[in-house]
XYZ file of C-alpha atoms in Angstrom:
363
model
C 110.423 105.271 69.352
C 109.467 103.131 72.273
C 109.067 99.404 71.706
C 106.131 99.103 74.114
C 103.155 97.286 72.592
C 100.462 99.508 71.164
C 97.961 100.782 73.726
C 94.299 100.571 72.759
C 91.954 103.270 74.097
C 88.562 104.701 73.273
C 87.609 108.162 72.123
C 86.031 108.797 75.533
C 89.301 107.978 77.319
C 91.203 110.431 75.124
C 88.732 113.228 75.780
C 88.801 112.587 79.525
C 92.604 112.683 79.407
C 92.635 116.013 77.554
C 90.096 117.570 79.909
C 92.325 116.670 82.863
C 95.497 117.864 81.096
C 93.962 121.240 80.233
C 93.218 122.117 83.842
C 89.465 122.595 83.560
C 89.229 121.621 87.223
C 90.627 125.115 87.945
C 93.151 123.669 90.370
C 96.056 125.828 89.159
C 96.257 129.562 88.362
C 98.950 128.750 85.787
C 97.732 125.710 83.812
C 100.450 123.835 81.947
C 98.672 124.220 78.608
C 99.965 127.801 78.534
C 103.069 126.316 76.928
C 100.963 126.232 73.747
C 99.643 129.741 74.327
C 96.033 130.900 74.199
C 94.867 132.003 70.759
C 93.118 135.367 70.931
C 90.822 135.062 67.928
C 88.558 136.949 67.851
C 90.362 139.671 69.754
C 89.481 139.676 73.428
C 88.368 136.035 73.563
C 91.483 134.627 75.221
C 90.552 135.754 78.771
C 87.494 133.480 78.547
C 89.780 130.510 77.812
C 91.877 131.420 80.838
C 88.779 131.809 83.014
C 87.574 128.358 81.943
C 90.724 127.089 83.669
C 90.620 129.434 86.646
C 93.571 131.475 85.345
C 94.110 135.177 84.670
C 96.023 137.091 81.949
C 98.608 138.360 84.417
C 102.185 137.942 83.192
C 101.088 137.186 79.640
C 101.936 138.991 76.418
C 99.959 139.116 73.163
C 102.143 138.247 70.168
C 101.830 136.651 66.751
C 103.086 133.103 67.212
C 101.700 129.788 65.928
C 100.799 130.151 62.236
C 101.020 133.929 62.677
C 97.854 134.025 64.805
C 97.649 136.262 67.899
C 98.268 134.307 71.102
C 98.783 135.083 74.763
C 102.061 133.630 76.045
C 104.062 133.840 79.228
C 106.167 136.984 78.979
C 109.208 135.241 80.445
C 109.120 132.455 77.851
C 108.998 134.463 74.633
C 112.677 134.128 73.748
C 112.538 130.333 74.107
C 109.275 130.243 72.148
C 110.897 132.179 69.309
C 113.668 129.585 69.138
C 111.171 126.731 69.091
C 109.051 128.336 66.353
C 111.986 129.320 64.136
C 111.845 127.112 61.004
C 114.101 124.062 61.113
C 115.558 124.589 57.632
C 114.857 126.260 54.305
C 112.321 123.625 53.274
C 110.409 124.074 56.528
C 110.491 127.863 56.155
C 109.181 127.634 52.594
C 106.367 125.320 53.705
C 105.263 127.796 56.385
C 104.903 130.705 53.950
C 103.927 128.811 50.809
C 101.228 130.834 49.094
C 100.459 131.833 45.523
C 100.958 135.484 46.478
C 104.731 134.989 46.948
C 105.359 131.734 45.119
C 108.941 132.682 44.189
C 109.700 134.581 47.369
C 108.782 131.604 49.532
C 111.738 129.781 47.996
C 114.039 132.119 49.954
C 113.282 129.941 52.953
C 114.977 131.020 56.167
C 116.272 134.205 54.547
C 112.670 135.375 54.090
C 112.011 135.075 57.820
C 115.289 136.732 58.786
C 114.982 139.758 56.514
C 111.380 140.326 57.563
C 112.143 139.982 61.277
C 115.029 142.423 60.985
C 112.851 144.898 59.079
C 110.247 144.685 61.860
C 112.891 145.419 64.480
C 114.114 148.500 62.626
C 110.564 149.757 62.108
C 108.789 149.018 65.388
C 110.735 151.146 67.852
C 107.561 152.773 69.161
C 103.830 151.976 68.925
C 102.721 152.090 65.283
C 99.614 151.011 63.394
C 99.838 147.676 61.621
C 99.298 149.316 58.215
C 102.136 151.784 58.762
C 104.469 148.973 59.819
C 103.440 146.822 56.851
C 104.205 149.664 54.462
C 107.699 150.136 55.896
C 108.482 146.429 55.975
C 107.174 145.962 52.429
C 109.674 148.530 51.210
C 112.538 146.894 53.132
C 112.213 143.252 52.035
C 112.930 141.709 48.608
C 110.161 142.416 46.110
C 109.560 138.676 45.708
C 108.166 138.650 49.269
C 105.521 141.211 48.333
C 102.453 141.141 46.095
C 100.588 143.805 44.156
C 97.384 144.995 45.804
C 95.141 146.545 43.158
C 92.718 148.322 45.557
C 95.657 149.971 47.356
C 97.741 150.519 44.244
C 100.830 149.314 46.126
C 102.899 146.255 46.973
C 102.382 144.536 50.332
C 104.543 142.036 52.159
C 102.794 138.672 52.426
C 100.610 138.696 55.523
C 101.457 135.059 56.188
C 105.146 135.919 56.413
C 104.650 139.317 58.083
C 102.727 137.888 61.022
C 104.818 134.744 61.454
C 107.917 136.926 61.634
C 106.337 139.123 64.299
C 107.622 137.145 67.277
C 111.119 136.956 65.767
C 110.974 140.723 65.386
C 110.224 141.109 69.131
C 106.872 142.725 68.387
C 103.927 143.002 70.763
C 100.422 143.016 69.229
C 97.843 145.313 70.782
C 94.770 147.294 69.807
C 93.768 150.920 69.995
C 90.296 152.138 68.988
C 89.663 148.874 67.195
C 92.886 148.956 65.163
C 95.930 146.714 65.508
C 98.926 148.496 67.001
C 102.416 147.002 67.072
C 105.031 147.973 69.649
C 108.420 146.628 70.753
C 108.483 144.075 73.538
C 109.716 145.352 76.863
C 112.472 142.711 76.918
C 113.564 142.212 73.306
C 115.683 139.235 72.241
C 117.823 138.569 69.142
C 116.477 137.013 65.964
C 117.154 133.275 66.434
C 120.284 131.976 64.756
C 118.728 128.525 64.438
C 115.773 126.566 65.729
C 116.060 125.321 69.307
C 113.528 123.608 71.550
C 111.189 122.576 68.730
C 111.194 118.993 69.960
C 109.903 120.157 73.342
C 107.126 122.056 71.576
C 106.134 118.931 69.661
C 106.118 116.977 72.903
C 103.891 119.650 74.491
C 101.344 119.282 71.699
C 101.326 115.518 72.195
C 100.911 115.978 75.936
C 97.941 118.349 75.795
C 96.308 117.417 72.477
C 97.469 113.854 72.083
C 97.508 111.094 71.265
C 98.175 112.619 67.861
C 99.818 111.916 64.528
C 102.803 113.659 62.983
C 100.484 115.230 60.403
C 98.316 116.751 63.147
C 101.307 118.250 64.938
C 102.649 119.630 61.659
C 99.291 121.239 60.864
C 99.314 122.959 64.262
C 102.771 124.358 63.508
C 101.744 125.352 59.986
C 104.195 123.120 58.158
C 104.455 119.693 56.482
C 104.839 116.351 58.291
C 108.217 115.708 56.647
C 109.561 118.978 58.044
C 109.197 117.908 61.673
C 110.554 114.387 61.186
C 114.026 115.429 62.511
C 112.514 116.715 65.767
C 109.963 113.966 66.343
C 110.625 113.062 70.002
C 111.918 109.818 71.429
C 110.110 108.218 74.344
C 106.719 107.999 72.650
C 104.279 105.120 72.646
C 101.850 104.193 69.917
C 98.223 104.506 70.921
C 95.294 103.133 68.942
C 92.296 105.437 69.331
C 89.258 103.516 68.097
C 91.524 101.819 65.577
C 93.450 104.928 64.480
C 97.191 104.945 65.358
C 98.618 108.002 67.118
C 101.414 108.914 69.530
C 101.700 110.007 73.156
C 104.669 110.646 75.474
C 105.331 107.515 77.506
C 105.237 109.658 80.649
C 101.518 110.324 80.012
C 100.360 106.723 79.589
C 99.211 106.309 83.195
C 97.334 109.620 83.001
C 95.612 108.467 79.812
C 94.647 105.096 81.234
C 93.486 106.550 84.535
C 91.815 109.746 83.328
C 88.827 110.312 85.621
C 85.274 110.629 84.419
C 83.931 114.153 84.629
C 80.243 114.656 85.267
C 78.214 116.336 82.543
C 77.264 119.027 85.051
C 80.900 120.205 84.987
C 80.462 122.848 82.286
C 82.933 125.246 80.667
C 82.317 127.862 77.967
C 85.294 127.692 75.607
C 85.909 130.578 73.181
C 86.593 129.854 69.475
C 90.398 129.885 69.829
C 90.549 127.794 72.998
C 93.523 125.364 73.100
C 91.143 122.426 73.611
C 89.616 123.211 70.218
C 93.008 123.533 68.511
C 93.462 119.759 68.210
C 93.665 118.832 64.545
C 91.656 115.615 64.985
C 88.340 117.437 64.882
C 86.404 114.282 64.074
C 87.418 112.930 67.466
C 86.131 116.005 69.281
C 82.928 116.095 67.223
C 82.230 112.969 65.155
C 79.270 114.519 63.307
C 80.504 116.499 60.295
C 77.539 118.883 60.442
C 78.471 119.795 64.020
C 82.064 120.396 62.958
C 80.874 122.889 60.364
C 78.815 124.673 63.004
C 81.720 125.015 65.414
C 84.789 125.545 63.229
C 83.625 128.232 60.836
C 86.266 130.060 58.823
C 84.921 133.431 59.950
C 82.887 134.338 63.002
C 82.755 130.918 64.577
C 81.025 130.393 67.943
C 82.516 129.055 71.153
C 82.014 125.493 72.399
C 79.986 124.307 75.368
C 81.999 121.601 77.120
C 79.982 119.426 79.495
C 82.136 116.823 81.188
C 84.389 115.698 78.342
C 81.961 116.263 75.473
C 81.197 119.316 73.351
C 77.403 119.535 73.636
C 76.663 122.839 71.920
C 77.847 126.266 70.878
C 77.618 129.696 72.471
C 77.963 133.360 71.631
C 78.105 136.483 73.763
C 77.154 140.033 72.907
C 76.863 143.303 74.723
C 79.226 145.290 76.857
C 79.190 147.599 79.780
C 76.755 146.510 82.453
C 75.254 143.385 80.846
C 76.395 140.563 78.571
C 73.934 138.235 76.883
C 75.174 134.656 76.478
C 73.224 132.544 73.987
C 73.732 128.778 74.104
C 72.598 126.469 71.310
C 72.599 122.839 72.383
C 73.164 120.024 69.933
C 70.411 118.217 71.863
C 68.246 118.950 74.891
C 70.434 120.030 77.813
C 69.848 118.531 81.241
C 68.736 120.595 84.215
C 72.184 120.162 85.799
C 73.912 121.506 82.692
C 71.523 124.444 82.550
C 72.270 125.331 86.176
C 76.003 125.143 85.507
C 75.590 127.367 82.460
C 74.147 130.113 84.672
C 77.394 130.145 86.649
C 79.622 130.019 83.570
C 77.679 132.827 81.871
C 78.466 135.019 84.871
C 82.139 134.087 84.529
C 82.089 135.188 80.878
C 80.437 138.466 81.884
C 83.087 139.097 84.515
C 86.019 138.642 82.136
C 84.307 141.050 79.735
C 83.999 143.639 82.490
C 80.203 143.388 82.795
C 78.181 143.338 86.011
C 75.349 141.124 84.833
C 74.885 138.055 82.640
C 71.733 137.128 80.770
C 71.650 133.485 79.670
C 69.510 132.304 76.763
C 69.341 128.611 75.865
C 68.045 127.656 72.446
């Protein structure tokens, strides 16, 4: 750790820093935050996150990565990502798949990931439905990694393990007629022998979603804080955010201190899985607990309206084909400048959905 005295900043400074780091100024077609991927939940929402940054999905692949969730990642970086996401040791592996469904099986640790990844590789040699692949993998792994499904009358491999092992199995995640289809990656890579590059991944989280605590980084990775202690980076500085201690790479201190103010008329419509919303310090993004419940719903959550560096409301889009209707619900009355900017952003959402026209409704 760096011995530099603790830096004291406000919540507003942190949000301004993150807005700049995420590339919402649309200055680059390949924003650096892609190192963390773009979560595609619900399916098809990721292009809106890219559009909010002026980027396109070109050169990206959809895979199961962080916490087993579908993400878009750079195709050329998948092998390195697999190494960085491979559990650090048996305890870390157990923490990532700890669930009552496979309480005993989770104790297999790294072996659980390896046997599942290898089963995926043997099974997915051509496009296959997720259910068909799950059935084959369930039969190939130790029974302790499966659970009895009464409605199906069969044993299923734990979904938490199945999806987290997807990247290690070199599996691409697509859809066909509304169903998930798995296929082999065009450039497969071996199952990692050991974790590599995890420290760089931790540093990336701190760069784009920091200052942050070890617990917040661990939650993003789907593990426990103690698990990532061995890969906690050097060269960090302690930052006090409204009295709460957190950490940031020393190389980002000037950017944090000098983060520019962004006018409220600079508006972006962020989909539910947007990287900006993946920060685990949700109370910093939205101090009001009621607003947090509105935005981060377990199922069917809305997107966020970002005006300047503040989330000022939620939005949803519906429709397809020629017209998309974008409905914005402000947390308070929205200014005329924000409303004008929303007209432009609604058209951007329509474009990424393949529609010709956008209809904006503000509630």
